[in-house]
Amino acid sequence: MLKQAGELTGLRSPYSGREQHYAQMAVIPLPHIHELETFNRRLYEKYRIQIPCVAWNGRQFLRVSVQAYNSEEDLKALVGALRAELADRQA
């Protein structure tokens, strides 16, 4: 999922080929999003995805935390939502 997200954003993973070691918690770098809080709210309102969107050190990230109640379908839904939302921003 981290690799797919990186392909969507076009940004390098901070894990540089070690993604398999980050199965439970990780960050996904985001391209600059002017209204990060609005983006976060849209993920929830449109896709029912509740995920922290954080700004840190001049960059923006999604903080993914996978727990026992999350499924593979949840992760696929996140990737699909990112695909749709980032495509809308580039159009």
Tab-separated table of N, CA and C in Angstrom:
chain	number	residue	atom	x	y	z
A	1	MET	N	0.815	-1.179	0.000
A	1	MET	CA	0.000	0.000	0.000
A	1	MET	C	0.872	1.262	0.000
A	2	LEU	N	1.977	1.243	0.726
A	2	LEU	CA	2.860	2.408	0.749
A	2	LEU	C	3.462	2.659	-0.630
A	3	LYS	N	3.827	1.586	-1.317
A	3	LYS	CA	4.389	1.728	-2.660
A	3	LYS	C	3.348	2.318	-3.611
A	4	GLN	N	2.109	1.816	-3.547
A	4	GLN	CA	1.037	2.344	-4.400
A	4	GLN	C	0.793	3.820	-4.113
A	5	ALA	N	0.775	4.182	-2.843
A	5	ALA	CA	0.552	5.581	-2.478
A	5	ALA	C	1.678	6.458	-3.020
A	6	GLY	N	2.907	5.979	-2.929
A	6	GLY	CA	4.039	6.738	-3.461
A	6	GLY	C	3.957	6.931	-4.961
A	7	GLU	N	3.472	5.913	-5.662
A	7	GLU	CA	3.293	6.038	-7.110
A	7	GLU	C	2.229	7.077	-7.431
A	8	LEU	N	1.201	7.166	-6.603
A	8	LEU	CA	0.132	8.150	-6.827
A	8	LEU	C	0.602	9.573	-6.566
A	9	THR	N	1.373	9.758	-5.500
A	9	THR	CA	1.789	11.115	-5.136
A	9	THR	C	3.011	11.572	-5.924
A	10	GLY	N	3.785	10.608	-6.416
A	10	GLY	CA	5.014	10.966	-7.108
A	10	GLY	C	6.127	11.361	-6.146
A	11	LEU	N	5.911	11.124	-4.852
A	11	LEU	CA	6.897	11.494	-3.847
A	11	LEU	C	7.594	10.254	-3.304
A	12	ARG	N	8.849	10.405	-3.008
A	12	ARG	CA	9.655	9.307	-2.498
A	12	ARG	C	9.232	8.933	-1.081
A	13	SER	N	9.154	7.663	-0.831
A	13	SER	CA	8.835	7.158	0.497
A	13	SER	C	9.981	7.456	1.452
A	14	PRO	N	9.680	7.838	2.678
A	14	PRO	CA	10.770	8.037	3.646
A	14	PRO	C	11.419	6.723	4.069
A	15	TYR	N	10.869	5.607	3.633
A	15	TYR	CA	11.368	4.294	4.033
A	15	TYR	C	12.318	3.681	3.006
A	16	SER	N	12.428	4.265	1.842
A	16	SER	CA	13.401	3.878	0.813
A	16	SER	C	13.630	2.380	0.671
A	17	GLY	N	12.595	1.671	0.221
A	17	GLY	CA	12.741	0.246	-0.025
A	17	GLY	C	12.556	-0.633	1.201
A	18	ARG	N	12.276	-0.031	2.346
A	18	ARG	CA	12.061	-0.806	3.572
A	18	ARG	C	10.582	-0.800	3.964
A	19	GLU	N	9.691	-0.549	3.015
A	19	GLU	CA	8.263	-0.451	3.305
A	19	GLU	C	7.704	-1.688	4.008
A	20	GLN	N	8.245	-2.860	3.702
A	20	GLN	CA	7.731	-4.091	4.300
A	20	GLN	C	7.909	-4.107	5.816
A	21	HIS	N	8.782	-3.275	6.351
A	21	HIS	CA	9.018	-3.218	7.794
A	21	HIS	C	8.004	-2.319	8.507
A	22	TYR	N	7.165	-1.644	7.757
A	22	TYR	CA	6.208	-0.703	8.328
A	22	TYR	C	4.797	-1.176	8.026
A	23	ALA	N	4.406	-2.257	8.645
A	23	ALA	CA	3.112	-2.867	8.371
A	23	ALA	C	1.995	-2.269	9.218
A	24	GLN	N	2.312	-1.731	10.395
A	24	GLN	CA	1.251	-1.241	11.269
A	24	GLN	C	1.115	0.274	11.240
A	25	MET	N	2.220	1.006	11.264
A	25	MET	CA	2.138	2.457	11.277
A	25	MET	C	3.189	3.034	10.344
A	26	ALA	N	2.773	4.016	9.567
A	26	ALA	CA	3.693	4.644	8.617
A	26	ALA	C	3.120	5.994	8.185
A	27	VAL	N	3.924	6.767	7.487
A	27	VAL	CA	3.447	8.018	6.904
A	27	VAL	C	3.523	7.925	5.390
A	28	ILE	N	2.612	8.632	4.757
A	28	ILE	CA	2.607	8.751	3.300
A	28	ILE	C	2.802	10.229	2.979
A	29	PRO	N	3.910	10.593	2.338
A	29	PRO	CA	4.105	11.993	1.958
A	29	PRO	C	3.038	12.420	0.947
A	30	LEU	N	2.535	13.621	1.126
A	30	LEU	CA	1.549	14.188	0.205
A	30	LEU	C	2.170	15.337	-0.570
A	31	PRO	N	1.724	15.553	-1.802
A	31	PRO	CA	2.104	16.800	-2.476
A	31	PRO	C	1.448	17.941	-1.709
A	32	HIS	N	1.943	19.150	-1.874
A	32	HIS	CA	1.371	20.267	-1.114
A	32	HIS	C	-0.128	20.400	-1.410
A	33	ILE	N	-0.899	20.412	-0.355
A	33	ILE	CA	-2.343	20.609	-0.449
A	33	ILE	C	-2.653	21.892	0.298
A	34	HIS	N	-3.196	22.878	-0.411
A	34	HIS	CA	-3.411	24.205	0.161
A	34	HIS	C	-4.273	24.160	1.418
A	35	GLU	N	-5.355	23.448	1.395
A	35	GLU	CA	-6.260	23.353	2.541
A	35	GLU	C	-6.245	21.915	3.068
A	36	LEU	N	-5.244	21.591	3.861
A	36	LEU	CA	-5.082	20.220	4.341
A	36	LEU	C	-6.268	19.776	5.199
A	37	GLU	N	-6.797	20.657	6.032
A	37	GLU	CA	-7.954	20.295	6.862
A	37	GLU	C	-9.178	19.991	6.006
A	38	THR	N	-9.364	20.734	4.931
A	38	THR	CA	-10.479	20.484	4.015
A	38	THR	C	-10.291	19.142	3.315
A	39	PHE	N	-9.076	18.848	2.906
A	39	PHE	CA	-8.758	17.561	2.290
A	39	PHE	C	-9.077	16.421	3.256
A	40	ASN	N	-8.669	16.566	4.508
A	40	ASN	CA	-8.928	15.561	5.532
A	40	ASN	C	-10.430	15.371	5.732
A	41	ARG	N	-11.155	16.462	5.824
A	41	ARG	CA	-12.608	16.391	6.000
A	41	ARG	C	-13.262	15.713	4.799
A	42	ARG	N	-12.776	16.006	3.593
A	42	ARG	CA	-13.330	15.400	2.390
A	42	ARG	C	-13.104	13.884	2.374
A	43	LEU	N	-11.935	13.436	2.814
A	43	LEU	CA	-11.690	11.992	2.885
A	43	LEU	C	-12.737	11.316	3.770
A	44	TYR	N	-13.099	11.984	4.861
A	44	TYR	CA	-14.089	11.390	5.748
A	44	TYR	C	-15.508	11.498	5.182
A	45	GLU	N	-15.873	12.688	4.746
A	45	GLU	CA	-17.251	12.910	4.298
A	45	GLU	C	-17.589	12.142	3.023
A	46	LYS	N	-16.652	12.062	2.109
A	46	LYS	CA	-16.922	11.408	0.827
A	46	LYS	C	-16.649	9.908	0.851
A	47	TYR	N	-15.587	9.500	1.576
A	47	TYR	CA	-15.152	8.101	1.522
A	47	TYR	C	-15.263	7.373	2.868
A	48	ARG	N	-15.599	8.106	3.913
A	48	ARG	CA	-15.653	7.564	5.272
A	48	ARG	C	-14.299	7.009	5.721
A	49	ILE	N	-13.257	7.727	5.320
A	49	ILE	CA	-11.894	7.377	5.723
A	49	ILE	C	-11.455	8.386	6.774
A	50	GLN	N	-11.192	7.888	7.951
A	50	GLN	CA	-10.744	8.743	9.041
A	50	GLN	C	-9.258	8.484	9.243
A	51	ILE	N	-8.458	9.485	8.903
A	51	ILE	CA	-7.001	9.329	8.930
A	51	ILE	C	-6.374	10.686	9.240
A	52	PRO	N	-5.367	10.724	10.089
A	52	PRO	CA	-4.707	11.998	10.360
A	52	PRO	C	-3.955	12.513	9.131
A	53	CYS	N	-4.189	13.760	8.804
A	53	CYS	CA	-3.416	14.481	7.788
A	53	CYS	C	-2.609	15.513	8.571
A	54	VAL	N	-1.302	15.433	8.492
A	54	VAL	CA	-0.462	16.292	9.321
A	54	VAL	C	0.522	17.093	8.487
A	55	ALA	N	0.799	18.291	8.977
A	55	ALA	CA	1.851	19.128	8.403
A	55	ALA	C	3.004	19.106	9.406
A	56	TRP	N	4.200	18.827	8.915
A	56	TRP	CA	5.366	18.764	9.784
A	56	TRP	C	6.600	19.167	9.002
A	57	ASN	N	7.320	20.096	9.548
A	57	ASN	CA	8.608	20.498	8.983
A	57	ASN	C	8.483	20.927	7.517
A	58	GLY	N	7.400	21.639	7.213
A	58	GLY	CA	7.193	22.152	5.864
A	58	GLY	C	6.654	21.136	4.867
A	59	ARG	N	6.310	19.941	5.342
A	59	ARG	CA	5.771	18.902	4.452
A	59	ARG	C	4.436	18.418	4.995
A	60	GLN	N	3.705	17.691	4.164
A	60	GLN	CA	2.405	17.164	4.557
A	60	GLN	C	2.399	15.649	4.388
A	61	PHE	N	1.692	14.992	5.312
A	61	PHE	CA	1.664	13.536	5.342
A	61	PHE	C	0.296	13.015	5.753
A	62	LEU	N	0.013	11.787	5.346
A	62	LEU	CA	-1.052	10.993	5.944
A	62	LEU	C	-0.363	10.062	6.924
A	63	ARG	N	-0.941	9.901	8.108
A	63	ARG	CA	-0.387	8.947	9.064
A	63	ARG	C	-1.290	7.720	9.083
A	64	VAL	N	-0.783	6.637	8.555
A	64	VAL	CA	-1.540	5.393	8.445
A	64	VAL	C	-1.245	4.538	9.672
A	65	SER	N	-2.303	4.096	10.327
A	65	SER	CA	-2.168	3.200	11.463
A	65	SER	C	-3.148	2.055	11.255
A	66	VAL	N	-2.607	0.878	10.976
A	66	VAL	CA	-3.431	-0.288	10.683
A	66	VAL	C	-3.582	-1.107	11.959
A	67	GLN	N	-4.820	-1.383	12.305
A	67	GLN	CA	-5.126	-2.151	13.511
A	67	GLN	C	-5.857	-3.439	13.128
A	68	ALA	N	-6.159	-4.249	14.103
A	68	ALA	CA	-6.824	-5.540	13.849
A	68	ALA	C	-8.171	-5.379	13.152
A	69	TYR	N	-8.843	-4.268	13.384
A	69	TYR	CA	-10.167	-4.063	12.792
A	69	TYR	C	-10.095	-3.512	11.370
A	70	ASN	N	-8.906	-3.191	10.865
A	70	ASN	CA	-8.765	-2.741	9.486
A	70	ASN	C	-8.581	-3.939	8.567
A	71	SER	N	-9.126	-3.834	7.369
A	71	SER	CA	-9.019	-4.923	6.404
A	71	SER	C	-8.224	-4.475	5.183
A	72	GLU	N	-7.901	-5.436	4.347
A	72	GLU	CA	-7.250	-5.140	3.067
A	72	GLU	C	-8.132	-4.215	2.235
A	73	GLU	N	-9.442	-4.398	2.328
A	73	GLU	CA	-10.386	-3.543	1.594
A	73	GLU	C	-10.300	-2.094	2.078
A	74	ASP	N	-10.066	-1.893	3.379
A	74	ASP	CA	-9.897	-0.537	3.902
A	74	ASP	C	-8.692	0.140	3.268
A	75	LEU	N	-7.601	-0.590	3.146
A	75	LEU	CA	-6.391	-0.026	2.542
A	75	LEU	C	-6.591	0.245	1.055
A	76	LYS	N	-7.296	-0.647	0.383
A	76	LYS	CA	-7.614	-0.413	-1.033
A	76	LYS	C	-8.503	0.811	-1.188
A	77	ALA	N	-9.435	0.996	-0.262
A	77	ALA	CA	-10.310	2.177	-0.304
A	77	ALA	C	-9.496	3.456	-0.129
A	78	LEU	N	-8.503	3.426	0.753
A	78	LEU	CA	-7.643	4.593	0.949
A	78	LEU	C	-6.878	4.915	-0.330
A	79	VAL	N	-6.288	3.913	-0.949
A	79	VAL	CA	-5.543	4.134	-2.194
A	79	VAL	C	-6.487	4.676	-3.271
A	80	GLY	N	-7.683	4.122	-3.373
A	80	GLY	CA	-8.649	4.607	-4.361
A	80	GLY	C	-9.056	6.044	-4.107
A	81	ALA	N	-9.271	6.395	-2.848
A	81	ALA	CA	-9.636	7.774	-2.496
A	81	ALA	C	-8.496	8.727	-2.833
A	82	LEU	N	-7.269	8.330	-2.513
A	82	LEU	CA	-6.118	9.174	-2.862
A	82	LEU	C	-6.008	9.351	-4.363
A	83	ARG	N	-6.208	8.272	-5.096
A	83	ARG	CA	-6.145	8.338	-6.559
A	83	ARG	C	-7.153	9.371	-7.076
A	84	ALA	N	-8.371	9.290	-6.602
A	84	ALA	CA	-9.430	10.196	-7.058
A	84	ALA	C	-9.164	11.644	-6.638
A	85	GLU	N	-8.821	11.833	-5.389
A	85	GLU	CA	-8.646	13.196	-4.872
A	85	GLU	C	-7.410	13.880	-5.448
A	86	LEU	N	-6.329	13.146	-5.588
A	86	LEU	CA	-5.124	13.764	-6.149
A	86	LEU	C	-5.296	14.031	-7.637
A	87	ALA	N	-6.027	13.182	-8.338
A	87	ALA	CA	-6.310	13.424	-9.759
A	87	ALA	C	-7.165	14.667	-9.920
A	88	ASP	N	-8.149	14.862	-9.037
A	88	ASP	CA	-9.004	16.050	-9.083
A	88	ASP	C	-8.180	17.309	-8.876
A	89	ARG	N	-7.166	17.250	-8.044
A	89	ARG	CA	-6.345	18.423	-7.743
A	89	ARG	C	-5.388	18.753	-8.892
A	90	GLN	N	-5.022	17.743	-9.671
A	90	GLN	CA	-4.113	17.966	-10.790
A	90	GLN	C	-4.829	18.386	-12.052
A	91	ALA	N	-6.142	18.148	-12.090
A	91	ALA	CA	-6.918	18.456	-13.300
A	91	ALA	C	-7.148	19.944	-13.433
